[in-house]
Short mmCIF file of C-alpha atoms in Angstrom, two decimals:
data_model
loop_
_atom_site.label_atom_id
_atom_site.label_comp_id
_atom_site.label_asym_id
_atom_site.label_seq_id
_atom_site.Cartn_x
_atom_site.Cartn_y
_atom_site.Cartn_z
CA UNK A 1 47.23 82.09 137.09
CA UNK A 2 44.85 84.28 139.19
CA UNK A 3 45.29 87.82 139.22
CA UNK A 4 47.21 88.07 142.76
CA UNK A 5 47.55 92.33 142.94
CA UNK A 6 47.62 93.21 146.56
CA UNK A 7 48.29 89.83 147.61
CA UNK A 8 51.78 88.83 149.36
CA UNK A 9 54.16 85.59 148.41
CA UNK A 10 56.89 84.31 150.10
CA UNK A 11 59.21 82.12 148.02
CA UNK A 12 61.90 80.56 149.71
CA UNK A 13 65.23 79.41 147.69
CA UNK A 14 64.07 82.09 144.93
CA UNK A 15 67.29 82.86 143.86
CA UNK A 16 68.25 79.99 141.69
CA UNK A 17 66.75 76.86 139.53
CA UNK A 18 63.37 76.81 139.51
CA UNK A 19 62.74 78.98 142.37
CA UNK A 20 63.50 82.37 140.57
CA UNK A 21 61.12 80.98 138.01
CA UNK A 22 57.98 80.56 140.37
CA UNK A 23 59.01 84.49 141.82
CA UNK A 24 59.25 86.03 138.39
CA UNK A 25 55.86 84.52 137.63
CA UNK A 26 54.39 85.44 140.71
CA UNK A 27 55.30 88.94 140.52
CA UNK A 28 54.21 88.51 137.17
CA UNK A 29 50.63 88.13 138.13
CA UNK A 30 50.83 90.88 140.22
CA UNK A 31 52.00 89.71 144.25
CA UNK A 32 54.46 91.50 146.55
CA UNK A 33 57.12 88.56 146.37
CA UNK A 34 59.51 88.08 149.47
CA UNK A 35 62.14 85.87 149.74
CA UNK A 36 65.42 85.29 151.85
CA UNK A 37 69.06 85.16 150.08
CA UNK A 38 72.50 83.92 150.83
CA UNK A 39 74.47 85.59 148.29
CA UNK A 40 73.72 89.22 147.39
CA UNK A 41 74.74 88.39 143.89
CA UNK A 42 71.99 85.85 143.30
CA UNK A 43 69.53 88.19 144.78
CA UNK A 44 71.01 90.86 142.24
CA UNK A 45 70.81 88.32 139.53
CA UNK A 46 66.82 87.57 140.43
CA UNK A 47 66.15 91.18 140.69
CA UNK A 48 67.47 91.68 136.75
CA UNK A 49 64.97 88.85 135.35
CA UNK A 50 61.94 90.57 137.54
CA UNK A 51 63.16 93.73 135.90
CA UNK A 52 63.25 97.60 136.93
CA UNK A 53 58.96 98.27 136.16
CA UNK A 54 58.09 95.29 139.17
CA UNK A 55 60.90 95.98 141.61
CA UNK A 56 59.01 97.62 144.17
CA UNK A 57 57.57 94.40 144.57
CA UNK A 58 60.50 92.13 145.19
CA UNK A 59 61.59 92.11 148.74
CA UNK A 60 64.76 90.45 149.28
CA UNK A 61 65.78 89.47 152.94
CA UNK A 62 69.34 88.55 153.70
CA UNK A 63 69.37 85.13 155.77
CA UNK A 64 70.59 81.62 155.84
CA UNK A 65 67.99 79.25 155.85
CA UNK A 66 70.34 75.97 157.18
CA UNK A 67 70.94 78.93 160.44
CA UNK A 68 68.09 78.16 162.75
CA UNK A 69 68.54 82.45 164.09
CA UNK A 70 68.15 83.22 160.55
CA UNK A 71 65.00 81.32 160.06
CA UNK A 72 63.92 82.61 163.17
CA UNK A 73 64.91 86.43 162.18
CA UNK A 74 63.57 86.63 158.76
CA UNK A 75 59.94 85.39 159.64
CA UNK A 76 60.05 87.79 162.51
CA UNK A 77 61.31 90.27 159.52
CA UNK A 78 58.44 89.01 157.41
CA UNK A 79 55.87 89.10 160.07
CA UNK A 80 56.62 92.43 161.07
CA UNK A 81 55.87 93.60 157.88
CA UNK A 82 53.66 91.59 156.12
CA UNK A 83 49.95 91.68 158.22
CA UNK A 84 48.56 88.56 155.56
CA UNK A 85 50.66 86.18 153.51
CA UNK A 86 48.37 84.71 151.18
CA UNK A 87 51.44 82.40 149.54
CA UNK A 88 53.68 80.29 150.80
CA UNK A 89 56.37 78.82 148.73
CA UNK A 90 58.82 76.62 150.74
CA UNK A 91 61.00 75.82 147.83
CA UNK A 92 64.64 75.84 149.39
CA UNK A 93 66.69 73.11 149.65
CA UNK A 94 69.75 71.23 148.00
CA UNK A 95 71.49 68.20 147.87
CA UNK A 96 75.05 67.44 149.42
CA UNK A 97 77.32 65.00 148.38
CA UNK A 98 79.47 64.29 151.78
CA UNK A 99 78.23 64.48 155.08
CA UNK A 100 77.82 68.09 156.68
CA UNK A 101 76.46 69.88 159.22
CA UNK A 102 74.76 73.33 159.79
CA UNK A 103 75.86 75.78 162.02
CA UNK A 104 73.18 74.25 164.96
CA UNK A 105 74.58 70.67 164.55
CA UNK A 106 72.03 69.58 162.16
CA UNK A 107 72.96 67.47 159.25
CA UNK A 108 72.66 69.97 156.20
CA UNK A 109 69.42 67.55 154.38
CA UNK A 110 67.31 68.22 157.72
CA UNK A 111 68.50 71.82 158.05
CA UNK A 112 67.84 73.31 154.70
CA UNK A 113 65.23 70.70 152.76
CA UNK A 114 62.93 70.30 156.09
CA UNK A 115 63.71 72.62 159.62
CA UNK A 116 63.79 75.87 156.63
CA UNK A 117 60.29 74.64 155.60
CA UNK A 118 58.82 73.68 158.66
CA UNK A 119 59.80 77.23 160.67
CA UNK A 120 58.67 78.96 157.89
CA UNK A 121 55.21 77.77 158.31
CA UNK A 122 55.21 77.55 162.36
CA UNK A 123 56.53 80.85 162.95
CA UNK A 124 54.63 82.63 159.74
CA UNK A 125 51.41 80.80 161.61
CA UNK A 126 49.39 84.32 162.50
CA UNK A 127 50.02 86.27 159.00
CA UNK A 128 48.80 82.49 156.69
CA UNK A 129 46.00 82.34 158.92
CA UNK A 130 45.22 85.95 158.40
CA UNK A 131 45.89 85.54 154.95
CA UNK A 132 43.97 82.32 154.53
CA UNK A 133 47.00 80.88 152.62
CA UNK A 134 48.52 78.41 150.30
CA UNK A 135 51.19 76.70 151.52
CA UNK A 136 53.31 74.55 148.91
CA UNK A 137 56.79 72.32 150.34
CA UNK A 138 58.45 71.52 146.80
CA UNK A 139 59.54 67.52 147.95
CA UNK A 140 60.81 65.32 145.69
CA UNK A 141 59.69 61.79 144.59
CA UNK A 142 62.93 60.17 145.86
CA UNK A 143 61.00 59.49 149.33
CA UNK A 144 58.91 57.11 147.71
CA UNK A 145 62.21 55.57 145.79
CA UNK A 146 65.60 55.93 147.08
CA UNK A 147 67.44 53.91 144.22
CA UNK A 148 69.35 56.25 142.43
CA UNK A 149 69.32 53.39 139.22
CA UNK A 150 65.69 52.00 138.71
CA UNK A 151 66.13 49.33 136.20
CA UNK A 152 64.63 46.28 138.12
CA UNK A 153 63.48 45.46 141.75
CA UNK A 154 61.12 47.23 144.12
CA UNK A 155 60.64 50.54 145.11
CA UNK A 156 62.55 51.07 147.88
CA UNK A 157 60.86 53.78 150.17
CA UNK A 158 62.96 56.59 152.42
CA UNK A 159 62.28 55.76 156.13
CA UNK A 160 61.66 57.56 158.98
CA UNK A 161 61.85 56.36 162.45
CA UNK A 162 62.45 58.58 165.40
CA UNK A 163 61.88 55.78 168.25
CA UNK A 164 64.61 56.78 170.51
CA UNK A 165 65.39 59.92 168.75
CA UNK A 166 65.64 62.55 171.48
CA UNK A 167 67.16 65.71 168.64
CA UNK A 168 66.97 66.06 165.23
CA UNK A 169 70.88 66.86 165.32
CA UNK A 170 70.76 62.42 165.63
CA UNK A 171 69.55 62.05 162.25
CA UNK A 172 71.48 61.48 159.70
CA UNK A 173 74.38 60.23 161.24
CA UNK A 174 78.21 60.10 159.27
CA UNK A 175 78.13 56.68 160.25
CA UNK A 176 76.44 54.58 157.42
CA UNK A 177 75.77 58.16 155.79
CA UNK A 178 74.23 57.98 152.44
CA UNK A 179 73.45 61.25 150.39
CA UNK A 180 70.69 60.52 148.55
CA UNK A 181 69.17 58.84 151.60
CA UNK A 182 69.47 61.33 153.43
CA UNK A 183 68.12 63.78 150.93
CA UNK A 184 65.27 61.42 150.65
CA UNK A 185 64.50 61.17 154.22
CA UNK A 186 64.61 64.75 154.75
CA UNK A 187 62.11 65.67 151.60
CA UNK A 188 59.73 63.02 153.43
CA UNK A 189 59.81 64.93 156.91
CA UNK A 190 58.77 67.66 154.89
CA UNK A 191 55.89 66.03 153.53
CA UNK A 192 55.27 64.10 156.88
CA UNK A 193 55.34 67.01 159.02
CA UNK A 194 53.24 69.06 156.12
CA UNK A 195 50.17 66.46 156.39
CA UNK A 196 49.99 66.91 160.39
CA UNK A 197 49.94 70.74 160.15
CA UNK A 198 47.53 70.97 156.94
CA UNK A 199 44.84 69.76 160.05
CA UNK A 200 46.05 71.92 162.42
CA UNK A 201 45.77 75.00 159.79
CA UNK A 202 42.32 73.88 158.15
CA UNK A 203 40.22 75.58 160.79
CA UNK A 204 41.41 78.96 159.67
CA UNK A 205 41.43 78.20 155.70
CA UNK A 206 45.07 77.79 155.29
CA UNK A 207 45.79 74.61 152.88
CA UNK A 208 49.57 72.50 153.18
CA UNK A 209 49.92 70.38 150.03
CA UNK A 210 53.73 69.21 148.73
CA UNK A 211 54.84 68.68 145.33
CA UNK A 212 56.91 66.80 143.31
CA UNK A 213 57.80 68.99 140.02
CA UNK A 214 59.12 66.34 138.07
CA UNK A 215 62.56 66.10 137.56
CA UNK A 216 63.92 69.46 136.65
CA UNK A 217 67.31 70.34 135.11
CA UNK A 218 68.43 72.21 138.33
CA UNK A 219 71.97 72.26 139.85
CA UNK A 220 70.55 69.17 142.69
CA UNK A 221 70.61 66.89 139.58
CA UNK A 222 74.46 67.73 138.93
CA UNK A 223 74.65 65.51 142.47
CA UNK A 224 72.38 62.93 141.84
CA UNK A 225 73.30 61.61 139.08
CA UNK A 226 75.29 58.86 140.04
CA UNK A 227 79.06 58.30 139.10
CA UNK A 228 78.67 55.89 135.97
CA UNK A 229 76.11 57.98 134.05
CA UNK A 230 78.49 61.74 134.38
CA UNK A 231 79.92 61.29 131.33
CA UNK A 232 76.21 61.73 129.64
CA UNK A 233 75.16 64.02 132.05
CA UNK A 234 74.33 66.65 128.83
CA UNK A 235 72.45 64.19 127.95
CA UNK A 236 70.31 63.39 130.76
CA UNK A 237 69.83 66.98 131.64
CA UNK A 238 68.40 67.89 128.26
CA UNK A 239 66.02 64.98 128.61
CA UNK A 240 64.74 66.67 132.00
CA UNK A 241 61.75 68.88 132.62
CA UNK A 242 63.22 72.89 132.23
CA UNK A 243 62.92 74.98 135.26
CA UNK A 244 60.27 76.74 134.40
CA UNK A 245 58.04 73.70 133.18
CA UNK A 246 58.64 72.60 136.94
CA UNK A 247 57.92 75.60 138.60
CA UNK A 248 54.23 75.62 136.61
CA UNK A 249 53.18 73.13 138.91
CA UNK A 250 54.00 75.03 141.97
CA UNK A 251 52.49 77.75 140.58
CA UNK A 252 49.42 75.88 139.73
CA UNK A 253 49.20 74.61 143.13
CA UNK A 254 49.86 77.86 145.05
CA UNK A 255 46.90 79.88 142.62
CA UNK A 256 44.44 77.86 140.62
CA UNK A 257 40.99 78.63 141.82
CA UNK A 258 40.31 75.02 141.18
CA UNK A 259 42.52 73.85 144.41
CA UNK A 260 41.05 75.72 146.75
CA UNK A 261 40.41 74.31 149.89
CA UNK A 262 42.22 71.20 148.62
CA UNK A 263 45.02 70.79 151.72
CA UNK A 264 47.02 67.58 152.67
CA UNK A 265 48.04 66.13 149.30
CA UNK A 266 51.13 65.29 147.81
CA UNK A 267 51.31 65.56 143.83
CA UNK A 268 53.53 64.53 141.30
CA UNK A 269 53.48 67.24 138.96
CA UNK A 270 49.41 68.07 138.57
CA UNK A 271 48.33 64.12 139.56
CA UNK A 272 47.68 63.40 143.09
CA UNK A 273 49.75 60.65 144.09
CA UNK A 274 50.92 59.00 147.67
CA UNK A 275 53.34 58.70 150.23
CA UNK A 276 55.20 55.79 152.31
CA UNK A 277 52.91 54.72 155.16
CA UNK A 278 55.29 56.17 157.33
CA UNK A 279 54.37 59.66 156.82
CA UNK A 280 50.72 58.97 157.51
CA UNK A 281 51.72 57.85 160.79
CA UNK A 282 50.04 60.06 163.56
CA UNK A 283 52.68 58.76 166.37
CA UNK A 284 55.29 59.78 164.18
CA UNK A 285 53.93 63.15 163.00
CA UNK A 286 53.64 63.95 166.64
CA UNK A 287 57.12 62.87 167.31
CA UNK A 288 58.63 64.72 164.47
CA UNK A 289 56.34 67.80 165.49
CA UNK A 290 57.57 67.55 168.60
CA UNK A 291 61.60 67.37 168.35
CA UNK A 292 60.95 70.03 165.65
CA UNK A 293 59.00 72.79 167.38
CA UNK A 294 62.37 72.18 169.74
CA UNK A 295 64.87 72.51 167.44
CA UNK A 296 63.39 76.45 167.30
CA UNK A 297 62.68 76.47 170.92
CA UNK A 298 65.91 75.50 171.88
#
């Protein structure tokens, strides 16, 4: 990893899994880390494994990122006092079971695993393009698969259509509500919305890629696995990638010299892979651009 003294990271969802990993690491190598934290505990817990000699450069902002004022509130926080970001992490997100919604009316999936990444890069806008940044959205390879068993058959992509789809609080609905659909669909907005912006950022030297880390031993996996296979769940988890070989590839991403200027790619791990047709789409990257620059304008 570069040598990153002086520059500035924000991490989002730093406080657990593999997200404390890729802001110990960056702090590591010398950033000013900020994130935004739920539970004071967790943030206590992250500030331990930094440990007392970087603290000064671990800023912890209390928010809710499934709250559309606390998105809102901590980039204005961050933006107030950060002039460049050259680092942005969008790494929050999790994986619910039963249907829920966040405090705006927006199923949980879009709230946290999309709307937390997509406001964090339209409303950090002035200090990335100051900071000529890296932006990384941590997906996940389910929106190119949303079998949760894949012995036989075809792929079968998450979708996306937003014909008719006048609020984002519409997607997702309870009726015919399927978790790991929905999970799906929502890591694909990410990436979606992620390829239309990379263009809109390029000008300025700010790069948008998303990643797929591999499948990590994180506390989302406790959820997906699906109801037959819990009793080896031990098992499975100790045949996954650890947390911190996932967050390597975020890392890699976010600081190897060798990526720069490399914007609107999705990997899997460090290969460059692709994404369903759907999020190439330029009607429906407009669309979802759209309904989502009113979600915070509302």
């Amino acid at each position: 990893m570069n040598d990153l003294t002086k520059k500035v990271a924000v991490v989002t969802g730093a406080t657990g899994g593999m997200g404390r990993i890729i802001a110990a690491d960056l702090v590591r190598a010398g950033a000013h880390v900020v994130t935004v934290a739920r539970d004071p505990a967790r943030a206590d817990a992250l500030r331990a494994l930094i440990g007392a000699s970087a603290a000064n450069r671990l800023d912890v902002i209390p928010g809710d990122l499934s709250r559309r004022a606390d998105v809102v509130t901590a980039a204005k926080t961050i933006s107030d006092r950060y002039d460049r970001i050259h680092v942005l992490v969008n790494n929050a997100g999790a994986h619910y079971s039963e249907h829920r919604l966040s405090a705006d009316g927006v199923e949980m999936h879009i709230a946290l695993d999309y709307l937390a990444a997509y406001g964090f890069t339209t409303l950090l806008d002035e200090p990335l393009r100051r900071g000529r940044a890296r932006v990384v959205n941590v997906a996940s390879d389910t929106l190119n698969d949303t079998r949760r068993i894949k012995l036989a058959g075809r792929p079968r992509p998450a979708t996306l259509d937003l014909a008719g789809v006048d609020d984002l609080a519409q997607l997702n609905p309870v009726t015919g509500f399927a978790p790991f659909e929905a999970y799906a669909r929502a890591k694909l907005m990410t990436v979606t919305a992620g390829y239309a912006l990379a263009r809109s950022l390029a000008a300025d030297g700010v790069t948008v890629n998303a990643l797929h880390p591999g499948i990590v031993a994180t506390d989302i996996i406790d959820d997906l696995v699906p109801p037959l296979l819990r009793p080896m769940r031990g098992l499975i988890r100790r045949s996954m990638l650890t947390p911190a070989e996932g967050a390597k590839s975020a890392t890699r991403i976010a600081t190897d010299p060798a990526l720069a200027g490399v914007t609107g790619r999705y990997f899997r791990r460090d290969t460059e892979s692709s994404t369903p047709p759907v999020s190439h789409d330029p009607t429906t990257q407009r669309r979802l651009l759209a309904l989502s620059e009113a979600h915070f304008t509302a």
